[in-house]
PDB file of C-alpha atoms in Angstrom:
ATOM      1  CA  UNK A   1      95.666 149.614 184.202  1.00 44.00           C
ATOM      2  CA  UNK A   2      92.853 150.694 181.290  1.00 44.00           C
ATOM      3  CA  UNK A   3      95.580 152.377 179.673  1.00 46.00           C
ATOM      4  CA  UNK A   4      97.542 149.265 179.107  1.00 46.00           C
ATOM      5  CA  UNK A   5      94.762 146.918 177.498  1.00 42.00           C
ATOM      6  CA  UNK A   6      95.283 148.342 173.911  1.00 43.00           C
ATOM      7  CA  UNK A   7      98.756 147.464 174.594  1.00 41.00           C
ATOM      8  CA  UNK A   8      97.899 143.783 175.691  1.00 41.00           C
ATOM      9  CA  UNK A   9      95.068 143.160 173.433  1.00 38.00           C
ATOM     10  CA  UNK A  10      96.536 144.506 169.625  1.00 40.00           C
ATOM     11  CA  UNK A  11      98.582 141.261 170.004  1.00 39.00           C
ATOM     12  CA  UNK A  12      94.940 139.755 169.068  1.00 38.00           C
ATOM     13  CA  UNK A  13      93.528 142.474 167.431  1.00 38.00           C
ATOM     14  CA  UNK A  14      95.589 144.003 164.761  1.00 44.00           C
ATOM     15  CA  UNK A  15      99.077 141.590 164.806  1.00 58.00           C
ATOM     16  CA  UNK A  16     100.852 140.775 161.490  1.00 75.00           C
ATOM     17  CA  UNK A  17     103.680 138.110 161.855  1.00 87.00           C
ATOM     18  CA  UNK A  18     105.804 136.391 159.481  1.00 91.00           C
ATOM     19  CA  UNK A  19     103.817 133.831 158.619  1.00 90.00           C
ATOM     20  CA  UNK A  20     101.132 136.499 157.304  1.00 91.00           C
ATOM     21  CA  UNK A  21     103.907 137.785 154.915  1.00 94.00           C
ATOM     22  CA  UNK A  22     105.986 134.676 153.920  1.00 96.00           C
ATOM     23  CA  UNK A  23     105.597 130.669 153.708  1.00 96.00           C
ATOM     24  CA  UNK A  24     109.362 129.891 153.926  1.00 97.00           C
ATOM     25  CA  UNK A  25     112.375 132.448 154.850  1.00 97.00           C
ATOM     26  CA  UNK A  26     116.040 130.702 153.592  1.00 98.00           C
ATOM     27  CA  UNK A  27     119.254 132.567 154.398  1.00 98.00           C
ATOM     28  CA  UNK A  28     122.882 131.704 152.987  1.00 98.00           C
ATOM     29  CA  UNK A  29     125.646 133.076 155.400  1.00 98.00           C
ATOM     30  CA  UNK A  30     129.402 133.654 154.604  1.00 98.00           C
ATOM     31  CA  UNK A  31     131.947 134.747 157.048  1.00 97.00           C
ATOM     32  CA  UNK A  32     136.003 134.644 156.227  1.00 97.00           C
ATOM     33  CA  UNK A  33     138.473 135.446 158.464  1.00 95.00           C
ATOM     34  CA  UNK A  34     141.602 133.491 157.180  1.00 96.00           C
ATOM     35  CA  UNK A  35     142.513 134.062 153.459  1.00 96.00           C
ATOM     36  CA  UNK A  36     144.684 131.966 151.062  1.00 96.00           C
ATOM     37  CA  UNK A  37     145.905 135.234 148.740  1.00 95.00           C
ATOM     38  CA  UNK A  38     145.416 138.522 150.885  1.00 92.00           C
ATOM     39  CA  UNK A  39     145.105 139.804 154.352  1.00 92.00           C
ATOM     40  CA  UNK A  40     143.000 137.954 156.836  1.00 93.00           C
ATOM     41  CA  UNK A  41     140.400 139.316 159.021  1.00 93.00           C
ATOM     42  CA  UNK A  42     139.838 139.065 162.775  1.00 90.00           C
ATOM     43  CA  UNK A  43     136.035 138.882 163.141  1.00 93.00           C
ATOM     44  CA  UNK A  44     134.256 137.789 159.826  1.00 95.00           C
ATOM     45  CA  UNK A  45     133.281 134.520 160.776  1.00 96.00           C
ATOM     46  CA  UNK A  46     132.211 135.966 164.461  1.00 95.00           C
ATOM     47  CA  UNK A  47     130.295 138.198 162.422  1.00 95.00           C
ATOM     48  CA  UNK A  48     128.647 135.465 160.540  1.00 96.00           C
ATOM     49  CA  UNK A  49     127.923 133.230 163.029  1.00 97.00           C
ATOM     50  CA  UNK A  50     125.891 136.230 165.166  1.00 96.00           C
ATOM     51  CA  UNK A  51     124.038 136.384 161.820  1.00 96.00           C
ATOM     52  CA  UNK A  52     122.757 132.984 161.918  1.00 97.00           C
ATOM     53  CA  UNK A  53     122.034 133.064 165.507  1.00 96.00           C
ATOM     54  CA  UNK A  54     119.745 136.255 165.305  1.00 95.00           C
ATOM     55  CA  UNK A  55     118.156 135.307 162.104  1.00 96.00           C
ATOM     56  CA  UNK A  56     116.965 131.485 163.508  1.00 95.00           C
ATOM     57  CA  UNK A  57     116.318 132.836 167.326  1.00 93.00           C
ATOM     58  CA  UNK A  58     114.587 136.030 166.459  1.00 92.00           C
ATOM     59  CA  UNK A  59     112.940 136.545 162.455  1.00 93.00           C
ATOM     60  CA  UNK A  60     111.637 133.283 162.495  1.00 91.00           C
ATOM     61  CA  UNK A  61     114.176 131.979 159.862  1.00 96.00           C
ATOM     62  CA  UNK A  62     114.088 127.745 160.089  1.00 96.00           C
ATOM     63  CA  UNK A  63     117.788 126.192 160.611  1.00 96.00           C
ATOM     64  CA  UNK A  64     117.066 123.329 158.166  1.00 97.00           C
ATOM     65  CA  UNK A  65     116.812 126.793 155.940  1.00 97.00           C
ATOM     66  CA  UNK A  66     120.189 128.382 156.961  1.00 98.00           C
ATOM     67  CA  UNK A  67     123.359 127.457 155.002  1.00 98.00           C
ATOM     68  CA  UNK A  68     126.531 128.671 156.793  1.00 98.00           C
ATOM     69  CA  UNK A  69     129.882 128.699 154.698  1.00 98.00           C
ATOM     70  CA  UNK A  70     132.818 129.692 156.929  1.00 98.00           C
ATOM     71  CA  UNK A  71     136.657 130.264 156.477  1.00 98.00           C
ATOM     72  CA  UNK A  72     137.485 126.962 153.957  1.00 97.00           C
ATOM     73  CA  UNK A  73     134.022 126.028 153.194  1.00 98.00           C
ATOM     74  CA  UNK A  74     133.519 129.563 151.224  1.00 98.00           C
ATOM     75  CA  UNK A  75     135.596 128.849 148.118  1.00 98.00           C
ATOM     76  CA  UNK A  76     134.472 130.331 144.856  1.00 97.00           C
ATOM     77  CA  UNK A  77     132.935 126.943 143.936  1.00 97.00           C
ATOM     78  CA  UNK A  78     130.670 126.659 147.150  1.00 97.00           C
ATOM     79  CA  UNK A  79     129.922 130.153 147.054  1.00 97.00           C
ATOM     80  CA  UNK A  80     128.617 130.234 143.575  1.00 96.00           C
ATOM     81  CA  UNK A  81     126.785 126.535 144.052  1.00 96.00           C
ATOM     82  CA  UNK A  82     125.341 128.049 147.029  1.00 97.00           C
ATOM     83  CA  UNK A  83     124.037 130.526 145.867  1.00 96.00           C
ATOM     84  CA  UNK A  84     122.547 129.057 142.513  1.00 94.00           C
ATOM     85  CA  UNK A  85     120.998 126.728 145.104  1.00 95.00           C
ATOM     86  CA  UNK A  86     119.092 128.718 147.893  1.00 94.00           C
ATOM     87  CA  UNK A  87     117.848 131.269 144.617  1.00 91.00           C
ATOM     88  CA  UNK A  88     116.334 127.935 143.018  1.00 92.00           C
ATOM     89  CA  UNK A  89     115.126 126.548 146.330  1.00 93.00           C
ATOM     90  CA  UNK A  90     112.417 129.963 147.110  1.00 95.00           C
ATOM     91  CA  UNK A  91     108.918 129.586 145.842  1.00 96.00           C
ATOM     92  CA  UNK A  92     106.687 132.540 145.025  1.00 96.00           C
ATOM     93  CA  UNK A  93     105.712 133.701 148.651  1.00 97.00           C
ATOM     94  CA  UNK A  94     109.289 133.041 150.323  1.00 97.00           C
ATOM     95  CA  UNK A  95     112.197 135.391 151.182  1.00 97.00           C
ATOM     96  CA  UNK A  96     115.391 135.186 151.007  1.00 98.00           C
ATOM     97  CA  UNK A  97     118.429 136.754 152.689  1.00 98.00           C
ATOM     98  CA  UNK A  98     122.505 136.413 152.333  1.00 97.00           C
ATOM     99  CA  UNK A  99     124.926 137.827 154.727  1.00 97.00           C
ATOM    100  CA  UNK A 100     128.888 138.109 153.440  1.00 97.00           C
ATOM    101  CA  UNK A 101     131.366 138.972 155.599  1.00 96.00           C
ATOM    102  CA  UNK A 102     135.018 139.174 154.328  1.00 94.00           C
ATOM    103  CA  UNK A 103     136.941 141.461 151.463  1.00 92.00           C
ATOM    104  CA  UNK A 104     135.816 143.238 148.409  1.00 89.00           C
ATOM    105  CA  UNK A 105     137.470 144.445 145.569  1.00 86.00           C
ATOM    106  CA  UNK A 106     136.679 147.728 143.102  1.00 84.00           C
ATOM    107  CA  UNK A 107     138.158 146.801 139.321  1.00 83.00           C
ATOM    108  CA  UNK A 108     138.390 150.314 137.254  1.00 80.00           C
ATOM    109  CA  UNK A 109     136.805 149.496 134.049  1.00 83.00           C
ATOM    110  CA  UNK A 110     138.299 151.090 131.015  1.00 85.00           C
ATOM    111  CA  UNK A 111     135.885 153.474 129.221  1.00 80.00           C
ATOM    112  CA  UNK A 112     135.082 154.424 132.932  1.00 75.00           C
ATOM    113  CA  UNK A 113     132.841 153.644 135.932  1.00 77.00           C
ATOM    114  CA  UNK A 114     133.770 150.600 138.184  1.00 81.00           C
ATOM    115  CA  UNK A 115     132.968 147.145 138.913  1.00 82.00           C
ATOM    116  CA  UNK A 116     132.858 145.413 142.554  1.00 86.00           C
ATOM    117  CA  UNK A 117     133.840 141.699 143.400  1.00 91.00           C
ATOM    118  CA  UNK A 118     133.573 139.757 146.501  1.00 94.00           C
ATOM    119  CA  UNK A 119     136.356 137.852 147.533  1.00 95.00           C
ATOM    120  CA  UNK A 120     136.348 133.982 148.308  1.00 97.00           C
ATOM    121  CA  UNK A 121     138.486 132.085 150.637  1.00 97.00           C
ATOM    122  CA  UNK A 122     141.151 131.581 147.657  1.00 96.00           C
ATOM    123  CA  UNK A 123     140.223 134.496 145.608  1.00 95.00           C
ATOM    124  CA  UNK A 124     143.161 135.938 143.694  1.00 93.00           C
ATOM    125  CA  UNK A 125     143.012 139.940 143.450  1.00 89.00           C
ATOM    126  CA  UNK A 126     145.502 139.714 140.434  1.00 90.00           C
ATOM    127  CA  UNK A 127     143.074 137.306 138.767  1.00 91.00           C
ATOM    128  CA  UNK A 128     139.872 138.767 139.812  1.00 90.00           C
ATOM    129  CA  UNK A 129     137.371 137.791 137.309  1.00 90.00           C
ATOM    130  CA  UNK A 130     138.116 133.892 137.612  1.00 93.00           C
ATOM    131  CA  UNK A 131     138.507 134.013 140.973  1.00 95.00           C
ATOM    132  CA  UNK A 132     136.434 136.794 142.463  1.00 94.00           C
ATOM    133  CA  UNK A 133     132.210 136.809 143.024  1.00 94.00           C
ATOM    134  CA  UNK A 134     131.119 139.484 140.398  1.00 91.00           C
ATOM    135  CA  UNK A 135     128.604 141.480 141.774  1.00 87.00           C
ATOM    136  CA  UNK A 136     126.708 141.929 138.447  1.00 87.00           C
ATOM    137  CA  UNK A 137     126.127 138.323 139.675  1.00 90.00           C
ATOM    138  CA  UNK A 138     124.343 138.870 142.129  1.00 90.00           C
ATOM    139  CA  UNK A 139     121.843 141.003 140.237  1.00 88.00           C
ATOM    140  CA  UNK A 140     121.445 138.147 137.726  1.00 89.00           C
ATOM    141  CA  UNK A 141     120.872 135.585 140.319  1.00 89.00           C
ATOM    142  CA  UNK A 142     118.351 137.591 141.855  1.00 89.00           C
ATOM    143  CA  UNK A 143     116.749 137.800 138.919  1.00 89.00           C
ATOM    144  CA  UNK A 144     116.654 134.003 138.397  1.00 91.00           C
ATOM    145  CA  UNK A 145     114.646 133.284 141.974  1.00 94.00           C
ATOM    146  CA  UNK A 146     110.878 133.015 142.360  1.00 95.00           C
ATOM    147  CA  UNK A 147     111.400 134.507 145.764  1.00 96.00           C
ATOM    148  CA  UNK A 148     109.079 137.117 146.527  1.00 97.00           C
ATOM    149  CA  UNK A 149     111.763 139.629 148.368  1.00 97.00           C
ATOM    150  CA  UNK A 150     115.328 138.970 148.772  1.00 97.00           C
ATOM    151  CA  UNK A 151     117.950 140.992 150.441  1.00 97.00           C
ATOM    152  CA  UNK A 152     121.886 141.107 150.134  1.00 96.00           C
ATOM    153  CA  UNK A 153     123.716 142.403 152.996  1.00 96.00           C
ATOM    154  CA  UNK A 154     127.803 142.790 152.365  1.00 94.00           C
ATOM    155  CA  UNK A 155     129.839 143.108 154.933  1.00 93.00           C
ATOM    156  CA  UNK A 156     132.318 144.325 152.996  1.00 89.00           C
ATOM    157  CA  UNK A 157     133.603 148.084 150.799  1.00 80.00           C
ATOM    158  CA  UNK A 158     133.918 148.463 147.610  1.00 73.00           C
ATOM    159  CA  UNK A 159     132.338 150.521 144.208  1.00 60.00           C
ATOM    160  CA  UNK A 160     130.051 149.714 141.435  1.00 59.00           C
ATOM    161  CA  UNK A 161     127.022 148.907 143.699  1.00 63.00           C
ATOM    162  CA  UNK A 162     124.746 146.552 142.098  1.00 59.00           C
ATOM    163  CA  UNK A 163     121.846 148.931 142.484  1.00 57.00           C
ATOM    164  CA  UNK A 164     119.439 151.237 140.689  1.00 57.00           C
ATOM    165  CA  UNK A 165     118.758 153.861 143.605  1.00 53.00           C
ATOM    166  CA  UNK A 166     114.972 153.474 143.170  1.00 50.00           C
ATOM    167  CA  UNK A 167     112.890 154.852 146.223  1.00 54.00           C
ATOM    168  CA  UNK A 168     110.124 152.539 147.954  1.00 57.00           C
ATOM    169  CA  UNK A 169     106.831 153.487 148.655  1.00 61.00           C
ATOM    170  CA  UNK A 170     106.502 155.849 151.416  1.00 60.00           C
ATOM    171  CA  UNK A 171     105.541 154.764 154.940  1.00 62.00           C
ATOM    172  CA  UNK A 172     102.356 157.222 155.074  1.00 61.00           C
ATOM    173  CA  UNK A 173     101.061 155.343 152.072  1.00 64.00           C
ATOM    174  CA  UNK A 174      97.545 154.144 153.028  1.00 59.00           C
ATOM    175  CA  UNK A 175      97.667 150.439 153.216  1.00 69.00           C
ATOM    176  CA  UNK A 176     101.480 150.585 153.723  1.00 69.00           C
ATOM    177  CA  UNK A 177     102.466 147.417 154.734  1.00 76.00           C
ATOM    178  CA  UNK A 178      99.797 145.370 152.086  1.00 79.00           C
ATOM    179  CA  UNK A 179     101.609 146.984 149.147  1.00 83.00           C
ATOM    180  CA  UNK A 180     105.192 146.545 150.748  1.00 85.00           C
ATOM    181  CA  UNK A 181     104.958 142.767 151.370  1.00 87.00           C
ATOM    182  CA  UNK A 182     102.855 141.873 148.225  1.00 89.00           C
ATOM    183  CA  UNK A 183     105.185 143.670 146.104  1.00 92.00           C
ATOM    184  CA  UNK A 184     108.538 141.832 145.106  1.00 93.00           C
ATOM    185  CA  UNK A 185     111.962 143.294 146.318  1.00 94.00           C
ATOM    186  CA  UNK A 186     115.547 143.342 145.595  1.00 95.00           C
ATOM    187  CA  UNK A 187     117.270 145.133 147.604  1.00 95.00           C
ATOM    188  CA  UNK A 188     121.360 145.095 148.586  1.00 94.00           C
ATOM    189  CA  UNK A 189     122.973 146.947 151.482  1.00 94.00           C
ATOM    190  CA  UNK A 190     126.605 147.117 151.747  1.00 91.00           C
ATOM    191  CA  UNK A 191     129.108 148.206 154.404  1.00 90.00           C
ATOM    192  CA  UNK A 192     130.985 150.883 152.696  1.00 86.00           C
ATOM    193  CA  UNK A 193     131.864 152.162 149.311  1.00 79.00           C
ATOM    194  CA  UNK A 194     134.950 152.232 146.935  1.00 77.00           C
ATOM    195  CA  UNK A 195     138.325 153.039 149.033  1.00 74.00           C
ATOM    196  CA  UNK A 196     136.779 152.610 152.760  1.00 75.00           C
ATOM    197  CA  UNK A 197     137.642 149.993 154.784  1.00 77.00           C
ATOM    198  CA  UNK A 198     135.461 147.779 156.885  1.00 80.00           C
ATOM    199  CA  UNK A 199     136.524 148.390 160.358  1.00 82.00           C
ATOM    200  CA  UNK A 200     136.977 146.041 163.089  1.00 82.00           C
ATOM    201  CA  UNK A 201     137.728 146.457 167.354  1.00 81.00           C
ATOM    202  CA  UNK A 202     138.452 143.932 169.068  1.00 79.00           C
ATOM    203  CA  UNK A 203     136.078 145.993 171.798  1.00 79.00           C
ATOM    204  CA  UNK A 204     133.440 145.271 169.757  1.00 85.00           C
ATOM    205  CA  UNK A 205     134.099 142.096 168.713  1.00 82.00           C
ATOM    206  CA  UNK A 206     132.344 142.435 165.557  1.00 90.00           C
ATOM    207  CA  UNK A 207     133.138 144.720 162.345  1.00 90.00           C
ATOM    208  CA  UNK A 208     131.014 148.083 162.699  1.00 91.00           C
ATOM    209  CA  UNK A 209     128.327 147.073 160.320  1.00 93.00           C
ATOM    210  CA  UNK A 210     127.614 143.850 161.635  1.00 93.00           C
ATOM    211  CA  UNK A 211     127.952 145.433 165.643  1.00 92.00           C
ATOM    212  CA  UNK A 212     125.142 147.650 164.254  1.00 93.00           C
ATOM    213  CA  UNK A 213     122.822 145.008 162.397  1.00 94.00           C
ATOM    214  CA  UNK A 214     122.931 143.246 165.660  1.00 93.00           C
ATOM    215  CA  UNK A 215     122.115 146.704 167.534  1.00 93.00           C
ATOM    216  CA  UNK A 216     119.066 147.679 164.379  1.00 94.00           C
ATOM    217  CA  UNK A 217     117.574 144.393 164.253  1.00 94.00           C
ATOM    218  CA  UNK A 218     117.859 142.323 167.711  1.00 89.00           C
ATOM    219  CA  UNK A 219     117.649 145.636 170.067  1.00 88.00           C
ATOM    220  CA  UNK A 220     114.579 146.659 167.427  1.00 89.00           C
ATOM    221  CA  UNK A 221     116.712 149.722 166.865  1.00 92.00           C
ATOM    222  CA  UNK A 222     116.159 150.015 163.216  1.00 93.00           C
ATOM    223  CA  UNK A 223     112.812 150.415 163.338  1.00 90.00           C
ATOM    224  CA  UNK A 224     112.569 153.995 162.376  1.00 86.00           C
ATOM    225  CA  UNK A 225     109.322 154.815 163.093  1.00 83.00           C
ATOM    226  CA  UNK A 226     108.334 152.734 165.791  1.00 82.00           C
ATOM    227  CA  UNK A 227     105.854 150.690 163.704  1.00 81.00           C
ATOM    228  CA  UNK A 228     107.007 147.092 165.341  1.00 82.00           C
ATOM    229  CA  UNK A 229     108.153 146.103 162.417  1.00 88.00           C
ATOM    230  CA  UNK A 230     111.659 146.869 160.439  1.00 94.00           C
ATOM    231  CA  UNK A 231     112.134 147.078 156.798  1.00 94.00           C
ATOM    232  CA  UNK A 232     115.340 146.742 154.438  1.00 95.00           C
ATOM    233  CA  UNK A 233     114.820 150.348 153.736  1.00 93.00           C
ATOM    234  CA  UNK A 234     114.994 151.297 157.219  1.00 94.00           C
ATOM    235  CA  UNK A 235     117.807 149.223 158.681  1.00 96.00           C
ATOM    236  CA  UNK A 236     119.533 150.676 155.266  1.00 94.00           C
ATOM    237  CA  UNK A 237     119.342 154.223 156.752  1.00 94.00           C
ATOM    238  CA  UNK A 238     120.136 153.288 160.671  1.00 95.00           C
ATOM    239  CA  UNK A 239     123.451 151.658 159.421  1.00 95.00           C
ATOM    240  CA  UNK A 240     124.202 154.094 156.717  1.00 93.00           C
ATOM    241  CA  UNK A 241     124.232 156.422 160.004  1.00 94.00           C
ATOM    242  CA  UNK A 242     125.152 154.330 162.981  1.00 94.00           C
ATOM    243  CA  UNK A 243     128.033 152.491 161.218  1.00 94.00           C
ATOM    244  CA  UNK A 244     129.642 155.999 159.767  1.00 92.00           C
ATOM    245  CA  UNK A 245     129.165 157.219 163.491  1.00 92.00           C
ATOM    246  CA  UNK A 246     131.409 154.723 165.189  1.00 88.00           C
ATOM    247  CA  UNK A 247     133.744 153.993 162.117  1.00 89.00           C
ATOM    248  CA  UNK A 248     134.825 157.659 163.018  1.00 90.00           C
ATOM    249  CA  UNK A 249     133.650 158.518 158.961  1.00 90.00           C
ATOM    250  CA  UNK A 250     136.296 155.935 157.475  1.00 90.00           C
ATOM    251  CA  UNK A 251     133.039 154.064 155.873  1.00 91.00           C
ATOM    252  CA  UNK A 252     129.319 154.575 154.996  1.00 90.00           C
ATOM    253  CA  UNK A 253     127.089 151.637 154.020  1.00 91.00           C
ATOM    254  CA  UNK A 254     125.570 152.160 150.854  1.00 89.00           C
ATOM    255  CA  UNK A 255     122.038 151.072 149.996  1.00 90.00           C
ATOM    256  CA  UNK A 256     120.075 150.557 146.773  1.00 89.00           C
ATOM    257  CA  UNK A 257     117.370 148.586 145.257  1.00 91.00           C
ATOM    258  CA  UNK A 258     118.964 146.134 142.328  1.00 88.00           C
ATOM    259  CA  UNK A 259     114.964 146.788 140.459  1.00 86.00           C
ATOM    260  CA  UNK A 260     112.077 149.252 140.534  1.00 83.00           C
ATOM    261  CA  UNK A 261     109.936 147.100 142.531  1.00 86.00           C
ATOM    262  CA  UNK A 262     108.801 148.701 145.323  1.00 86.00           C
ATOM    263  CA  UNK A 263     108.280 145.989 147.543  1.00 92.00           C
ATOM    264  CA  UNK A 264     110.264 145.721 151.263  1.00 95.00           C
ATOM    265  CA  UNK A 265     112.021 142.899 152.672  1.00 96.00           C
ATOM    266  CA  UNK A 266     110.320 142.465 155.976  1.00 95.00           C
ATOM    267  CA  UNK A 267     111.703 141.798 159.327  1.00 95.00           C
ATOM    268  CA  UNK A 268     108.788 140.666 162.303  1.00 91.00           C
ATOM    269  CA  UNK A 269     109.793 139.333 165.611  1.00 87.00           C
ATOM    270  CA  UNK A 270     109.525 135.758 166.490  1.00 79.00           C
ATOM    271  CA  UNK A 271     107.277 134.084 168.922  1.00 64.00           C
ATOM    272  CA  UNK A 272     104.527 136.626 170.883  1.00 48.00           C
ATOM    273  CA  UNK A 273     106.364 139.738 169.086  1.00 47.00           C
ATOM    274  CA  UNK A 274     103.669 141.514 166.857  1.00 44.00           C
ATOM    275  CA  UNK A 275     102.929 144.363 164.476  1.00 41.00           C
ATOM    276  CA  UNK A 276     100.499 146.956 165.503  1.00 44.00           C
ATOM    277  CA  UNK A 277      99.392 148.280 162.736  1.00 41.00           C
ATOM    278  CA  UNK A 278     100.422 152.399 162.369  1.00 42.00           C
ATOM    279  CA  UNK A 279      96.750 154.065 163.696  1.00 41.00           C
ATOM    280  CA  UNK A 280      95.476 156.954 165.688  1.00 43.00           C
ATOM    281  CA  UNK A 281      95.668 155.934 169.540  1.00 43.00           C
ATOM    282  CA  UNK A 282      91.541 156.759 169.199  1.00 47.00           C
ATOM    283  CA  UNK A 283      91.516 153.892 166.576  1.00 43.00           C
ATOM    284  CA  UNK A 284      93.534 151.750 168.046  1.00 42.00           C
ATOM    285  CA  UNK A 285      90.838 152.085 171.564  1.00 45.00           C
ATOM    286  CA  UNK A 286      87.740 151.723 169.261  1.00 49.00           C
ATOM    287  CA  UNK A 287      88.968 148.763 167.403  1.00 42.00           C
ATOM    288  CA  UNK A 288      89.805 147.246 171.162  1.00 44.00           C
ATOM    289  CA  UNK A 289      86.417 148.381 172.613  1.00 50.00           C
ATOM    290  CA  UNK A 290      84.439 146.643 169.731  1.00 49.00           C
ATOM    291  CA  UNK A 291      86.377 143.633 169.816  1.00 45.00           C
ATOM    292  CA  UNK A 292      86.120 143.580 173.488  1.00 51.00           C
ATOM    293  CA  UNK A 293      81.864 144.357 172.576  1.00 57.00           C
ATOM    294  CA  UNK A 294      81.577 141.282 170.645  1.00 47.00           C
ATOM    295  CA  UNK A 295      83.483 138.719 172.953  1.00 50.00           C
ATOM    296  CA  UNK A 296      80.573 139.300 175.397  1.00 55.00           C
ATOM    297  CA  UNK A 297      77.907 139.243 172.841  1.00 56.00           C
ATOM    298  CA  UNK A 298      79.361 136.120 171.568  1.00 53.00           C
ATOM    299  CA  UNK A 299      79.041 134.877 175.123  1.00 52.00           C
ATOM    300  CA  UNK A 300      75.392 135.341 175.524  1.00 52.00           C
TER     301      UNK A 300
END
């Protein structure tokens, strides 16, 4: 039984929760199965909606907060107003996160490299620019928001990642997760690159990156290092591995940071699920033991 009370008494002692990181979390979710110009998907807006659900039952992100554009609703006009709106809407202490599930599009350019699109319920692949979500876009409307750390997970392959490829701070840095949430982030992680398709089973029920958000963030699987807390960079790696696992190699999320900040988006449990703070198991006893010293003395 003594072994257990640093267990039951960090949740007092040492706990960091969302509200210690953020004052507002706002998400924007887009999931499109059926398709006005190309092929249609089975599980997109299944995908979505499993989003939504984990996000507002377990990270503590408010429904009022949660815009959900599905199948017709997700035209290139809603999209774009959308997402203008909920990078406007974030103050300076706020996160924010958007989830797109449907098809992308790589456009060669002509002195080389590639560009990526994301494509709307009536995007047009032979008119892509008109029609299409740029994802240079998405850098610039990142860039517009006050939000402290955003994140941009795609659901969906294709080349010309919006991203730099700058590395975070290391986890062993002292005072870790101070300098991870003060810091601002931009960070984007997307199903698969250029050529790879985002596979779906109807054993699943979900597309393989999605399945393994769900597995990395509601099963706590994507916290790497057991720290009770998961970060962008961390769910980046277990999908970059999980997802090329049981996609049999046909795709390999891709993960990048769209700046050199070096902040993390966060990702703490709802409700009576805490952070214990990464320290010796010696620590961790002493820290309990003088607590535990000075709710007697206080009693006296």
């Amino acid at each position: 039984m003594y072994k257990l009370l640093p267990i039951l008494l960090f949740a007092h002692v040492l706990a960091v929760t969302t509200d210690d990181i953020y004052d507002n979390s706002y998400a924007l979710i887009i999931g499109i199965d059926k398709y006005e110009n190309v092929s249609n998907l089975d599980y997109a807006v299944k995908d979505a909606n499993s989003i939504t659900t984990l996000l507002r039952d377990n990270f503590n992100f408010p429904s009022k907060n949660i815009k959900t554009l599905l199948n017709d609703e997700a035209t290139y006009s809603n999209v774009r107003n959308s997402l203008g709106e909920i990078s406007t809407s974030a103050k300076e202490n706020d996160r924010v996160l958007i989830f797109f599930a449907g098809h992308g599009q790589t456009m060669d350019l002509p002195d080389g490299g590639e560009m990526g699109y994301l494509f709307p319920v009536d995007g047009n692949k032979d008119n892509l620019f008109a029609t299409s979500i740029l994802m240079d876009d998405l850098k610039k409307i990142s860039s517009m928001s006050k939000a402290k750390h955003m994140l941009f997970l795609i659901d969906a392959c294709y080349g010309g990642l919006a991203a730099t490829g700058a590395r975070g701070i290391s986890s062993t840095t002292p005072n870790y997760i101070d300098k991870i949430t003060n810091d601002k982030s931009r960070q984007i992680i997307t199903a698969g690159g250029r050529g790879e398709q985002v596979i779906e089973k109807s054993e699943w029920g979900h597309s393989a990156f999605t399945l393994n958000l769900n597995r990395g963030l509601k099963d706590g699987n994507a916290d790497m290092n057991a720290d009770g807390y998961i970060t962008a960079n961390e769910l980046g790696m277990f999908l970059s591995e999980k997802v090329t696992i049981d996609s049999d190699n046909q795709q390999t999320p891709q993960y990048g940071r769209m700046t050199s900040q070096e902040g993390e988006f966060v990702f703490v449990y709802s409700e009576n699920t805490v952070v214990i703070q990464d320290t010796s198991t010696d620590a961790k006893l002493d820290v309990v033991l003088a607590k535990l010293e000075k709710l007697e003395s206080d009693k006296v």
